[in-house]
């Protein structure tokens, strides 16, 4: 992801569900292009660290929010690309994607004729408040889409395991890059 | 091709004609940036697998359609770049390329003064129906061009062998990237 | 940085403060994508070489200006990207960045709600005169921002050590790339 | 150069002057991203091969034209980037570059305040005729600029040796990429 410019500076973080109530998540302040095991830590689904001497990333709360809501989710990725940043800054509360073959990477979409409405929420340094906004969007009908954008900040995508989460992230980044190009024409 | 962003997610697939009636083609659901021999399978020119336990990619029918029509074709590539996706979504039923030195990569064009009309067909999850549309375009005069675009989906290009197919794909992607840039000016 | 296109030709240079009054800086005329120890030299904070047989880069004066002004600065980077060049050529005397999560990479900004006004100064082959202009901008209130742009030329960014300087450069390049894309829409 | 997309398909070629009347040049039809010694051959300054069994690239005539005109030239590069292709297709008979720090990579320009007028000539499959047009431009005053563009085709740049030629190519490609971006704003 670093080579593609998706995790500039210390932006971006990743997580994997290890089992019931245990989530491995990247720690705060590490550059994600140079990850080592020391950059990972284990928290419960409320974001509380197993090793109390380690500080979880501020955005751990968003990863845990995904695992609490989606029992089938096994991995979550947070990226920070140029198309995501530029489009989310200009979007209203959703970005619609339709007519792309790659929509088939998302669950329940067997055809490119589908359309998805990707939620966009305002950025907020208060992560608990931000997570509450995300949950309200899920309750209002966005829960079928395994991803959302935070304005000027990045994207969250999840899947049953890391390959599926990565595949969905690749598909989403590709379609958003196409949208950005198309809007320049 | 992965490094260039031409095969995002599981998009894209490749094939090679092994001999009369035998085609090796990439299997469904593998990421094409991490190909191993297990990701390949052999089908006949109707797309029927030699090993009935393996499921061919849905798009195998398009590869076989190329081999049935073009006896000289030895390799075919299906890519999925941003310029192909963006331009095909906005195009009518063809994209015209003219005045590019790289047109010489195509058969029968000894000069950049030539012009090619690259067919664009609508995407369709029914591959047999899509292939019938492609054949109708070939019958209507497009058969001289060793490639076509599927709207919002990707490009098919073929050649006598894999180096020739790859060279044509590179030339085509380059010219389409130029077209996309030029249309922003 | 070379792989990202940030140091084309012999453009770009780097420095590290070794201790009081000693700065290691890249020498003139070396390609920064192929650095070896021989491409580095040591100067004092006025830019005078320890080894009088070596010629410091013309821009050594700008590095030394940073170390004289900022006692906490330990490393400085000068890059030369396309977004920096294009935007600085069109800017007035500053570029404002606001609403980006990555603003948090800069000191004193704990939130994306902040805004920074990045100074832009005219290019000048007389480096002492250019440095005087930069110092006037710092005196006029720009000193809180650990970076500035030289029109049509590049960016200077610094930090307590090389990882911090690099992180700030990455953050700044990312936000300027977003600005460039946004202005095309 | 391949990694930067400057030599798509078999486009692009390189040469080095070995001594009086001897030039090593890339052969026709090889992919320049996979060069081996077998892809090189030796010609005289009229483009005649030492080994008559080898066919020189069609564009060998343009390399030899440079070596005949510029006694100090030791290496020449022909690249084929997207900015070169797109801008040369839209340009008149020259592209003006001014205000770029990287102009200093060109001979006789000690300052960014200079301006160069880069010749653009029409593409022509008759290389002798194309070379005559280039020579007419040199005679008309363009000879001070160590490079020119061929419309829809590519760029030629030369220098005393390969590092200088490569540095000038990098500088030129960077400035043309900036011009392309600026024209989208």
Short mmCIF file of C-alpha atoms in Angstrom, two decimals, chain A residues 60-143:
data_model
loop_
_atom_site.label_atom_id
_atom_site.label_comp_id
_atom_site.label_asym_id
_atom_site.label_seq_id
_atom_site.Cartn_x
_atom_site.Cartn_y
_atom_site.Cartn_z
CA UNK A 60 -8.55 1.88 16.93
CA UNK A 61 -12.09 2.85 17.95
CA UNK A 62 -13.17 2.82 14.30
CA UNK A 63 -11.70 -0.64 13.71
CA UNK A 64 -13.43 -1.99 16.82
CA UNK A 65 -16.70 -0.39 15.72
CA UNK A 66 -16.50 -2.46 12.53
CA UNK A 67 -15.84 -5.73 14.40
CA UNK A 68 -18.69 -5.09 16.86
CA UNK A 69 -21.16 -4.44 14.05
CA UNK A 70 -20.07 -7.09 11.55
CA UNK A 71 -19.60 -10.56 13.12
CA UNK A 72 -18.30 -11.85 9.77
CA UNK A 73 -15.57 -9.14 9.46
CA UNK A 74 -12.06 -10.58 9.92
CA UNK A 75 -9.86 -7.72 8.66
CA UNK A 76 -10.15 -3.96 8.20
CA UNK A 77 -7.98 -1.49 6.29
CA UNK A 78 -7.75 2.27 6.57
CA UNK A 79 -6.08 4.00 3.61
CA UNK A 80 -5.48 7.55 2.66
CA UNK A 81 -5.13 8.06 -1.07
CA UNK A 82 -5.27 11.24 -3.15
CA UNK A 83 -8.56 10.33 -4.91
CA UNK A 84 -10.22 9.45 -1.58
CA UNK A 85 -9.05 12.72 -0.03
CA UNK A 86 -9.94 14.96 -2.97
CA UNK A 87 -13.34 13.41 -3.70
CA UNK A 88 -14.44 13.17 -0.06
CA UNK A 89 -13.65 16.87 0.47
CA UNK A 90 -16.04 17.80 -2.33
CA UNK A 91 -18.74 15.18 -1.77
CA UNK A 92 -21.99 15.54 0.11
CA UNK A 93 -22.85 12.65 2.43
CA UNK A 94 -22.27 9.89 -0.16
CA UNK A 95 -20.46 9.06 -3.42
CA UNK A 96 -22.38 6.95 -5.91
CA UNK A 97 -20.50 4.40 -8.02
CA UNK A 98 -22.29 2.68 -10.89
CA UNK A 99 -21.54 0.85 -14.12
CA UNK A 100 -18.10 -0.41 -13.07
CA UNK A 101 -17.24 -4.07 -13.59
CA UNK A 102 -15.30 -3.87 -10.31
CA UNK A 103 -18.52 -3.31 -8.35
CA UNK A 104 -18.64 -7.10 -8.40
CA UNK A 105 -15.91 -7.05 -5.72
CA UNK A 106 -18.60 -5.96 -3.24
CA UNK A 107 -20.97 -8.41 -1.53
CA UNK A 108 -24.37 -8.96 -3.06
CA UNK A 109 -23.44 -7.32 -6.36
CA UNK A 110 -23.27 -9.96 -9.06
CA UNK A 111 -23.35 -7.46 -11.90
CA UNK A 112 -21.83 -4.18 -13.00
CA UNK A 113 -25.38 -2.81 -13.47
CA UNK A 114 -25.60 -2.31 -9.72
CA UNK A 115 -24.85 0.96 -8.02
CA UNK A 116 -23.47 1.60 -4.55
CA UNK A 117 -23.81 4.66 -2.40
CA UNK A 118 -20.61 4.96 -0.40
CA UNK A 119 -21.15 6.88 2.86
CA UNK A 120 -19.02 9.99 3.49
CA UNK A 121 -18.86 11.31 7.07
CA UNK A 122 -17.23 14.49 8.38
CA UNK A 123 -13.82 14.13 9.96
CA UNK A 124 -13.71 14.46 13.76
CA UNK A 125 -10.78 14.19 16.17
CA UNK A 126 -13.24 12.82 18.77
CA UNK A 127 -13.24 9.23 17.60
CA UNK A 128 -16.12 8.07 19.80
CA UNK A 129 -18.31 10.82 18.34
CA UNK A 130 -17.15 9.97 14.82
CA UNK A 131 -17.96 6.29 15.42
CA UNK A 132 -21.46 7.26 16.61
CA UNK A 133 -22.01 9.12 13.34
CA UNK A 134 -20.86 6.07 11.37
CA UNK A 135 -23.26 3.84 13.33
CA UNK A 136 -26.13 6.22 12.66
CA UNK A 137 -25.37 5.93 8.93
CA UNK A 138 -25.32 2.14 9.18
CA UNK A 139 -28.68 2.20 11.01
CA UNK A 140 -30.05 4.47 8.29
CA UNK A 141 -29.35 1.88 5.58
CA UNK A 142 -25.64 2.05 4.71
CA UNK A 143 -24.77 -1.18 6.53
#
